[in-house]
Short mmCIF file of C-alpha atoms and ligand atoms in Angstrom, two decimals:
data_model
loop_
_atom_site.label_atom_id
_atom_site.label_comp_id
_atom_site.label_asym_id
_atom_site.label_seq_id
_atom_site.Cartn_x
_atom_site.Cartn_y
_atom_site.Cartn_z
CA UNK A 1 0.00 0.00 0.00
CA UNK A 2 1.44 3.31 -1.10
CA UNK A 3 1.74 6.22 1.29
CA UNK A 4 2.48 9.41 -0.62
CA UNK A 5 2.87 13.07 0.16
CA UNK A 6 2.35 15.57 -2.64
CA UNK A 7 3.85 18.88 -1.58
CA UNK A 8 3.26 22.39 -2.94
CA UNK A 9 0.50 21.27 -5.28
CA UNK A 10 -1.33 24.01 -7.18
CA UNK A 11 -4.72 22.28 -6.97
CA UNK A 12 -7.60 22.57 -9.42
CA UNK A 13 -10.32 20.54 -7.71
CA UNK A 14 -11.57 21.44 -10.51
CA UNK A 15 -12.06 24.89 -8.91
CA UNK A 16 -8.71 26.52 -8.06
CA UNK A 17 -7.69 25.90 -4.41
CA UNK A 18 -4.22 27.44 -4.58
CA UNK A 19 -1.22 25.73 -2.97
CA UNK A 20 -2.12 22.58 -1.03
CA UNK A 21 -0.28 19.61 0.43
CA UNK A 22 -1.91 16.21 0.05
CA UNK A 23 -1.43 13.03 2.06
CA UNK A 24 -2.35 9.89 0.14
CA UNK A 25 -2.87 6.45 1.66
CA UNK A 26 -5.23 3.47 1.41
CA UNK A 27 -6.15 4.53 -2.14
CA UNK A 28 -7.67 7.80 -0.85
CA UNK A 29 -6.80 11.41 -0.17
CA UNK A 30 -6.40 11.24 3.62
CA UNK A 31 -5.64 14.90 4.25
CA UNK A 32 -5.29 18.13 2.33
CA UNK A 33 -4.31 21.53 3.66
CA UNK A 34 -2.25 24.63 2.98
CA UNK A 35 0.05 24.11 5.96
CA UNK A 36 3.18 22.17 5.07
CA UNK A 37 3.10 18.64 6.49
CA UNK A 38 6.15 16.76 7.74
CA UNK A 39 5.78 13.02 8.18
CA UNK A 40 7.38 11.32 11.20
CA UNK A 41 10.68 9.63 10.30
CA UNK A 42 9.41 5.99 10.27
CA UNK A 43 6.64 6.98 7.81
CA UNK A 44 9.01 9.05 5.68
CA UNK A 45 11.04 5.92 5.01
CA UNK A 46 8.05 4.09 3.54
CA UNK A 47 6.45 6.95 1.59
CA UNK A 48 6.88 8.59 -1.75
CA UNK A 49 7.37 12.35 -1.58
CA UNK A 50 6.46 14.30 -4.69
CA UNK A 51 7.23 17.99 -4.99
CA UNK A 52 4.62 19.45 -7.34
CA UNK A 53 5.76 23.09 -7.00
CA UNK A 54 5.08 25.05 -10.20
CA UNK A 55 2.87 22.28 -11.59
CA UNK A 56 -0.92 21.99 -11.77
CA UNK A 57 -2.58 19.14 -9.85
CA UNK A 58 -6.12 18.04 -10.74
CA UNK A 59 -8.40 14.99 -10.70
CA UNK A 60 -7.40 12.19 -13.10
CA UNK A 61 -9.38 12.36 -16.33
CA UNK A 62 -12.55 10.28 -16.71
CA UNK A 63 -13.04 9.03 -20.24
CA UNK A 64 -16.68 8.02 -20.62
CA UNK A 65 -16.48 6.41 -24.06
CA UNK A 66 -13.65 3.98 -24.79
CA UNK A 67 -13.53 0.90 -27.00
CA UNK A 68 -11.26 -0.96 -24.55
CA UNK A 69 -11.50 -4.20 -26.58
CA UNK A 70 -10.74 -2.25 -29.74
CA UNK A 71 -13.66 -1.36 -31.99
CA UNK A 72 -13.88 -1.35 -35.75
CA UNK A 73 -14.63 -4.35 -37.94
CA UNK A 74 -16.49 -2.15 -40.41
CA UNK A 75 -14.47 -3.12 -43.50
CA UNK A 76 -13.61 -6.79 -42.91
CA UNK A 77 -12.17 -8.73 -39.99
CA UNK A 78 -8.70 -7.27 -40.51
CA UNK A 79 -10.15 -3.87 -39.53
CA UNK A 80 -10.96 -5.05 -35.98
CA UNK A 81 -8.89 -2.71 -33.81
CA UNK A 82 -6.71 -4.42 -31.13
CA UNK A 83 -7.32 -3.73 -27.38
CA UNK A 84 -5.94 -0.50 -25.94
CA UNK A 85 -3.05 -1.19 -23.51
CA UNK A 86 -2.87 0.37 -20.02
CA UNK A 87 -0.17 2.98 -20.61
CA UNK A 88 -2.07 4.41 -23.60
CA UNK A 89 -4.55 5.69 -20.97
CA UNK A 90 -2.19 6.59 -18.15
CA UNK A 91 0.26 8.51 -20.35
CA UNK A 92 -2.79 10.51 -21.48
CA UNK A 93 -3.79 11.42 -17.91
CA UNK A 94 -6.79 9.08 -17.81
CA UNK A 95 -7.52 7.29 -14.52
CA UNK A 96 -11.07 6.02 -15.22
CA UNK A 97 -12.54 4.55 -18.41
CA UNK A 98 -16.01 3.44 -19.39
CA UNK A 99 -15.66 0.65 -21.96
CA UNK A 100 -18.28 -0.23 -24.53
CA UNK A 101 -19.08 -2.13 -27.72
CA UNK A 102 -19.99 -0.34 -30.94
CA UNK A 103 -20.81 -1.41 -34.49
CA UNK A 104 -19.39 -4.87 -33.94
CA UNK A 105 -21.42 -6.43 -31.13
CA UNK A 106 -21.49 -9.81 -32.84
CA UNK A 107 -17.83 -10.86 -33.37
CA UNK A 108 -17.23 -9.17 -30.01
CA UNK A 109 -19.57 -9.51 -27.07
CA UNK A 110 -20.23 -8.59 -23.44
CA UNK A 111 -17.95 -11.36 -22.07
CA UNK A 112 -14.96 -10.00 -24.00
CA UNK A 113 -15.80 -6.47 -22.87
CA UNK A 114 -16.01 -7.51 -19.21
CA UNK A 115 -12.81 -9.57 -19.38
CA UNK A 116 -10.99 -6.54 -20.83
CA UNK A 117 -12.40 -4.24 -18.13
CA UNK A 118 -11.33 -6.66 -15.40
CA UNK A 119 -7.85 -6.94 -16.95
CA UNK A 120 -7.50 -3.14 -16.84
CA UNK A 121 -8.67 -3.20 -13.20
CA UNK A 122 -6.05 -5.84 -12.37
CA UNK A 123 -3.46 -3.54 -13.95
CA UNK A 124 -4.63 -0.70 -11.69
CA UNK A 125 -7.00 1.41 -13.81
CA UNK A 126 -10.57 2.28 -12.78
CA UNK A 127 -12.72 0.56 -15.40
CA UNK A 128 -16.50 0.37 -15.84
CA UNK A 129 -18.63 -0.54 -18.81
CA UNK A 130 -21.91 -0.33 -20.66
CA UNK A 131 -24.10 -3.33 -21.44
CA UNK A 132 -25.24 -3.74 -25.05
CA UNK A 133 -23.74 -2.13 -28.15
CA UNK A 134 -25.06 -0.40 -31.29
CA UNK A 135 -27.96 -2.73 -31.81
CA UNK A 136 -31.49 -3.54 -30.67
CA UNK A 137 -32.22 -5.88 -28.95
CA UNK A 138 -28.95 -5.27 -27.08
CA UNK A 139 -26.34 -8.00 -26.61
CA UNK A 140 -26.58 -9.07 -22.94
CA UNK A 141 -24.83 -11.37 -20.46
CA UNK A 142 -27.80 -12.44 -18.38
CA UNK A 143 -30.70 -12.21 -20.84
CA UNK A 144 -31.76 -8.64 -20.09
CA UNK A 145 -29.91 -5.37 -19.85
CA UNK A 146 -31.76 -4.66 -16.61
CA UNK A 147 -30.38 -7.75 -14.89
CA UNK A 148 -26.93 -7.13 -16.44
CA UNK A 149 -26.90 -3.78 -14.64
CA UNK A 150 -28.41 -5.10 -11.43
CA UNK A 151 -26.06 -8.08 -11.04
CA UNK A 152 -22.81 -7.19 -12.82
CA UNK A 153 -20.97 -4.65 -10.67
CA UNK A 154 -18.83 -3.15 -13.45
CA UNK A 155 -21.75 -2.42 -15.79
CA UNK A 156 -23.31 0.98 -15.09
CA UNK A 157 -25.42 1.81 -18.16
CA UNK A 158 -26.35 0.73 -21.66
CA UNK A 159 -24.67 1.75 -24.87
CA UNK A 160 -23.63 2.86 -27.26
CA UNK A 161 -27.05 2.29 -28.83
CA UNK A 162 -26.96 3.80 -32.32
CA UNK A 163 -29.57 6.19 -33.67
CA UNK A 164 -29.66 8.40 -36.79
CA UNK A 165 -27.00 6.16 -38.36
CA UNK A 166 -27.05 3.71 -41.29
CA UNK A 167 -25.29 1.14 -39.05
CA UNK A 168 -28.03 1.29 -36.37
CA UNK A 169 -30.92 -1.18 -35.94
CA UNK A 170 -33.21 1.71 -36.95
CA UNK A 171 -34.91 1.45 -33.53
CA UNK A 172 -38.41 2.86 -33.15
CA UNK A 173 -39.28 5.27 -30.35
CA UNK A 174 -41.03 2.48 -28.41
CA UNK A 175 -37.98 0.20 -28.70
CA UNK A 176 -35.74 2.98 -27.47
CA UNK A 177 -38.11 3.72 -24.59
CA UNK A 178 -38.14 0.06 -23.53
CA UNK A 179 -34.33 0.02 -23.30
CA UNK A 180 -34.20 3.40 -21.55
CA UNK A 181 -36.76 2.20 -18.99
CA UNK A 182 -34.70 -0.94 -18.19
CA UNK A 183 -31.68 1.27 -17.75
CA UNK A 184 -33.45 3.80 -15.53
CA UNK A 185 -35.01 1.09 -13.35
CA UNK A 186 -31.66 -0.66 -12.87
CA UNK A 187 -30.21 2.72 -11.87
CA UNK A 188 -33.00 3.20 -9.32
CA UNK A 189 -32.43 -0.30 -7.89
CA UNK A 190 -28.65 -0.09 -7.60
CA UNK A 191 -27.68 3.58 -7.34
CA UNK A 192 -25.63 3.14 -10.52
CA UNK A 193 -25.70 5.69 -13.36
CA UNK A 194 -28.50 3.86 -15.23
CA UNK A 195 -28.04 5.93 -18.37
CA UNK A 196 -28.67 5.15 -22.01
CA UNK A 197 -25.54 6.24 -23.86
CA UNK A 198 -26.61 6.98 -27.43
CA UNK A 199 -24.31 6.94 -30.46
CA UNK A 200 -25.47 9.68 -32.82
CA UNK A 201 -24.71 9.17 -36.50
CA UNK A 202 -24.67 11.66 -39.37
CA UNK A 203 -28.37 11.14 -40.17
CA UNK A 204 -30.52 14.26 -40.56
CA UNK A 205 -32.99 13.00 -37.91
CA UNK A 206 -30.43 13.96 -35.27
CA UNK A 207 -31.97 13.90 -31.78
CA UNK A 208 -35.60 13.71 -32.99
CA UNK A 209 -36.09 10.24 -31.48
CA UNK A 210 -34.85 11.40 -28.05
CA UNK A 211 -37.19 14.40 -28.02
CA UNK A 212 -40.09 12.11 -28.96
CA UNK A 213 -39.10 9.64 -26.21
CA UNK A 214 -39.08 12.44 -23.61
CA UNK A 215 -42.48 13.71 -24.71
CA UNK A 216 -44.05 10.23 -24.68
CA UNK A 217 -42.76 8.97 -21.31
CA UNK A 218 -42.19 9.69 -17.62
CA UNK A 219 -38.45 9.01 -17.90
CA UNK A 220 -36.19 11.80 -16.62
CA UNK A 221 -34.09 13.53 -19.27
CA UNK A 222 -30.86 12.49 -17.46
CA UNK A 223 -31.38 8.88 -18.67
CA UNK A 224 -30.66 9.95 -22.28
CA UNK A 225 -26.97 10.65 -22.84
CA UNK A 226 -26.15 11.32 -26.52
CA UNK A 227 -22.54 11.22 -27.71
CA UNK A 228 -20.68 12.43 -30.85
CA UNK A 229 -22.94 15.52 -30.71
CA UNK A 230 -20.29 17.73 -32.32
CA UNK A 231 -20.14 15.64 -35.52
CA UNK A 232 -22.60 18.00 -37.27
CA UNK A 233 -23.16 21.65 -36.37
CA UNK A 234 -26.97 21.43 -36.48
CA UNK A 235 -26.85 18.32 -34.27
CA UNK A 236 -24.71 20.24 -31.79
CA UNK A 237 -27.36 22.97 -31.53
CA UNK A 238 -29.98 20.28 -30.87
CA UNK A 239 -27.74 18.83 -28.14
CA UNK A 240 -27.40 22.19 -26.37
CA UNK A 241 -31.21 22.42 -26.29
CA UNK A 242 -31.44 18.86 -24.93
CA UNK A 243 -28.96 19.76 -22.17
CA UNK A 244 -31.26 22.62 -21.13
CA UNK A 245 -33.99 19.97 -20.68
CA UNK A 246 -31.80 17.92 -18.32
CA UNK A 247 -29.71 15.52 -20.43
CA UNK A 248 -25.93 15.44 -20.26
CA UNK A 249 -24.40 15.60 -23.73
CA UNK A 250 -21.04 14.16 -24.72
CA UNK A 251 -18.60 15.77 -27.16
CA UNK A 252 -16.18 13.44 -28.95
CA UNK A 253 -12.55 14.53 -29.29
CA UNK A 254 -12.12 13.27 -32.86
CA UNK A 255 -9.99 14.98 -35.49
CA UNK A 256 -11.97 17.54 -37.52
CA UNK A 257 -10.86 18.87 -40.93
CA UNK A 258 -11.20 22.62 -41.63
CA UNK A 259 -13.95 22.19 -44.26
CA UNK A 260 -16.00 19.68 -42.21
CA UNK A 261 -19.51 20.40 -40.92
CA UNK A 262 -18.37 19.48 -37.38
CA UNK A 263 -16.89 21.28 -34.37
CA UNK A 264 -13.51 20.23 -32.96
CA UNK A 265 -14.02 19.23 -29.30
CA UNK A 266 -12.32 22.33 -27.83
CA UNK A 267 -14.44 24.65 -29.96
CA UNK A 268 -17.62 22.68 -29.22
CA UNK A 269 -16.88 22.95 -25.49
CA UNK A 270 -16.29 26.69 -25.77
CA UNK A 271 -19.57 27.10 -27.69
CA UNK A 272 -21.44 24.97 -25.14
CA UNK A 273 -20.12 26.99 -22.18
CA UNK A 274 -20.94 30.28 -23.97
CA UNK A 275 -24.50 29.10 -24.73
CA UNK A 276 -25.63 29.48 -21.12
CA UNK A 277 -26.74 25.82 -20.94
CA UNK A 278 -25.95 24.21 -17.54
CA UNK A 279 -22.12 23.93 -17.36
CA UNK A 280 -22.33 20.59 -15.49
CA UNK A 281 -24.24 18.86 -18.32
CA UNK A 282 -21.44 18.52 -20.83
CA UNK A 283 -18.65 15.94 -21.04
CA UNK A 284 -15.84 15.18 -23.48
CA UNK A 285 -14.72 11.63 -24.31
CA UNK A 286 -12.03 10.21 -26.59
CA UNK A 287 -13.65 7.26 -28.45
CA UNK A 288 -10.20 5.68 -27.97
CA UNK A 289 -9.75 2.33 -29.70
CA UNK A 290 -12.81 3.04 -31.80
CA UNK A 291 -12.66 3.08 -35.53
CA UNK A 292 -13.32 6.43 -37.16
CA UNK A 293 -14.49 5.29 -40.60
CA UNK A 294 -15.71 7.49 -43.45
CA UNK A 295 -18.38 5.95 -45.67
CA UNK A 296 -19.35 6.60 -49.28
CA UNK A 297 -23.01 7.01 -50.32
CA UNK A 298 -23.42 3.20 -50.60
CA UNK A 299 -22.22 2.64 -47.02
CA UNK A 300 -18.75 1.35 -47.96
CA UNK A 301 -15.71 2.49 -45.97
CA UNK A 302 -13.62 4.94 -48.00
CA UNK A 303 -10.96 5.49 -45.30
CA UNK A 304 -10.55 5.08 -41.54
CA UNK A 305 -8.64 6.19 -38.48
CA UNK A 306 -8.52 5.02 -34.84
CA UNK A 307 -9.58 7.18 -31.87
CA UNK A 308 -6.75 8.09 -29.49
CA UNK A 309 -6.78 8.31 -25.68
CA UNK A 310 -4.48 11.34 -26.00
CA UNK A 311 -7.37 13.30 -27.51
CA UNK A 312 -8.73 14.36 -24.09
CA UNK A 313 -5.54 16.04 -22.95
CA UNK A 314 -5.10 17.54 -26.43
CA UNK A 315 -8.61 19.01 -26.12
CA UNK A 316 -7.72 20.54 -22.73
CA UNK A 317 -4.57 22.11 -24.21
CA UNK A 318 -6.49 23.45 -27.22
CA UNK A 319 -9.20 24.90 -24.98
CA UNK A 320 -6.55 26.66 -22.87
CA UNK A 321 -4.93 27.97 -26.08
CA UNK A 322 -8.36 29.36 -27.07
CA UNK A 323 -8.21 31.45 -23.87
CA UNK A 324 -10.51 29.36 -21.65
CA UNK A 325 -9.61 28.94 -17.97
CA UNK A 326 -8.55 25.48 -16.78
CA UNK A 327 -11.29 25.52 -14.10
CA UNK A 328 -13.90 26.21 -16.82
CA UNK A 329 -12.97 23.28 -19.07
CA UNK A 330 -11.72 20.72 -16.52
CA UNK A 331 -15.22 19.74 -15.24
CA UNK A 332 -16.11 18.29 -18.68
CA UNK A 333 -13.46 15.57 -18.22
CA UNK A 334 -13.58 15.17 -14.41
CA UNK A 335 -16.46 16.25 -12.16
CA UNK A 336 -19.18 16.25 -14.86
CA UNK A 337 -18.65 12.64 -15.99
CA UNK A 338 -18.28 11.58 -12.32
CA UNK A 339 -21.66 13.14 -11.52
CA UNK A 340 -23.36 11.63 -14.58
CA UNK A 341 -21.84 8.20 -13.91
CA UNK A 342 -22.57 8.47 -10.16
CA UNK A 343 -18.94 7.75 -9.29
CA UNK A 344 -19.24 9.66 -6.04
CA UNK A 345 -15.59 9.49 -4.91
CA UNK A 346 -14.19 10.48 -8.30
CA UNK A 347 -13.77 13.56 -10.45
CA UNK A 348 -12.86 16.03 -7.69
CA UNK A 349 -9.84 16.56 -5.44
CA UNK A 350 -11.23 16.32 -1.90
CA UNK A 351 -10.43 14.59 1.40
CA UNK A 352 -11.94 11.09 1.44
CA UNK A 353 -12.08 10.88 -2.34
CA UNK A 354 -10.14 8.33 -4.38
CA UNK A 355 -6.56 9.44 -4.98
CA UNK A 356 -6.93 9.61 -8.78
CA UNK A 357 -4.63 12.53 -9.42
CA UNK A 358 -3.06 14.11 -12.48
CA UNK A 359 -0.12 16.50 -12.26
CA UNK A 360 0.55 18.41 -15.48
CA UNK A 361 3.85 20.06 -16.39
CA UNK A 362 4.16 23.58 -17.83
CA UNK A 363 3.60 22.26 -21.38
CA UNK A 364 0.38 20.48 -20.42
CA UNK A 365 1.96 17.01 -20.54
CA UNK A 366 1.54 14.37 -17.81
CA UNK A 367 4.23 14.77 -15.13
CA UNK A 368 2.76 12.46 -12.47
CA UNK A 369 -0.32 10.24 -12.42
CA UNK A 370 -1.77 8.34 -9.46
CA UNK A 371 -4.63 5.88 -9.77
CA UNK A 372 -6.19 5.12 -6.38
CA UNK A 373 -2.93 6.17 -4.77
CA UNK A 374 -0.69 3.98 -6.94
CA UNK A 375 1.90 5.88 -8.96
CA UNK A 376 1.57 5.05 -12.67
CA UNK A 377 3.55 7.94 -14.18
CA UNK A 378 6.49 9.64 -12.49
CA UNK A 379 8.49 12.51 -14.04
CA UNK A 380 6.67 11.97 -17.34
CA UNK A 381 7.52 8.26 -17.69
CA UNK A 382 5.35 5.21 -16.98
CA UNK A 383 6.47 3.22 -13.92
CA UNK A 384 3.69 0.65 -14.46
CA UNK A 385 2.79 -0.93 -17.79
CA UNK A 386 0.16 -3.33 -19.06
CA UNK A 387 0.89 -7.06 -18.90
CA UNK A 388 1.84 -7.36 -22.58
CA UNK A 389 3.43 -3.96 -23.09
ZN1 ZN B 1 -20.03 5.78 -31.53
#
């Protein structure tokens, strides 16, 4: 068990707390204060002392949309993306991932997803997952998504169920409502997030189905959690309106070309925050390990790329370069996803919370990373790696 003292930390909790000293032990933040702390000699010999003077310390990033198994498979079996190894996350400042299945929920399934999540947990990362995948009825472990969520600890929601996309099951409003209700009820029973994470495609229907579902049912808006909302500018405007109604919307940090009808994540976040919509109802995720295919009019892949875990930190840096304050943009990758996912001890730097901590250097690169008190990155280099790295 690691005992660590982080001295002279300039803490963004995400709100700025100024210089603090943090005592870490038993996976948690045991103490934090602005008076310098000296450990008694016997403890000093068994602890790690980190001087974070001049560096910014914040919660580890929470990436709410990761294809941990590797996604893809859209242009033949050779296009199945391999699993994402541990250090790909930790070197990108990520301490918690939510893994999911996408287009391919037939050659891959919930058992492979869970095994990959548990492997990441064994390697020290915080890892949760969504039941199901793109399609309806969703792929399940136990026969229903409701019992998957009730009985499988690591599964906290359903997704990414695809709508407004040629790869979706073209679900009807009633089908979507049935899945959302299972999700909501499981959330009520367990205290888990119980959200329906929705993949939005390029289709012109956009969020129409979600609006219809809200009008036709008693389900709270928080259950519906659309992602990729910055892929079309009109869709993004719809998402901002949905956030005003109570949903949390997720921006994807994918690469955007200058002539594309999409917003890069940093610009989307700036536009969201300027819109006056609730600042705690927006998140940014990486889509790491996912395939980023482009299709021609017949639905054939013309070219593809793979989502990168580094995209979250890159988005933070870009947002800062656009003149936004760190405390304004940090919630979208820390406290906002923690609140949505009901991970109550994560996403903020506070006494009693999990010691998931990211220390950034002056260039915005990872200097130190702790996951539940264990040091994964020290002085910019990984000290722990995945089993096959
Ligand atoms: Zn997707």
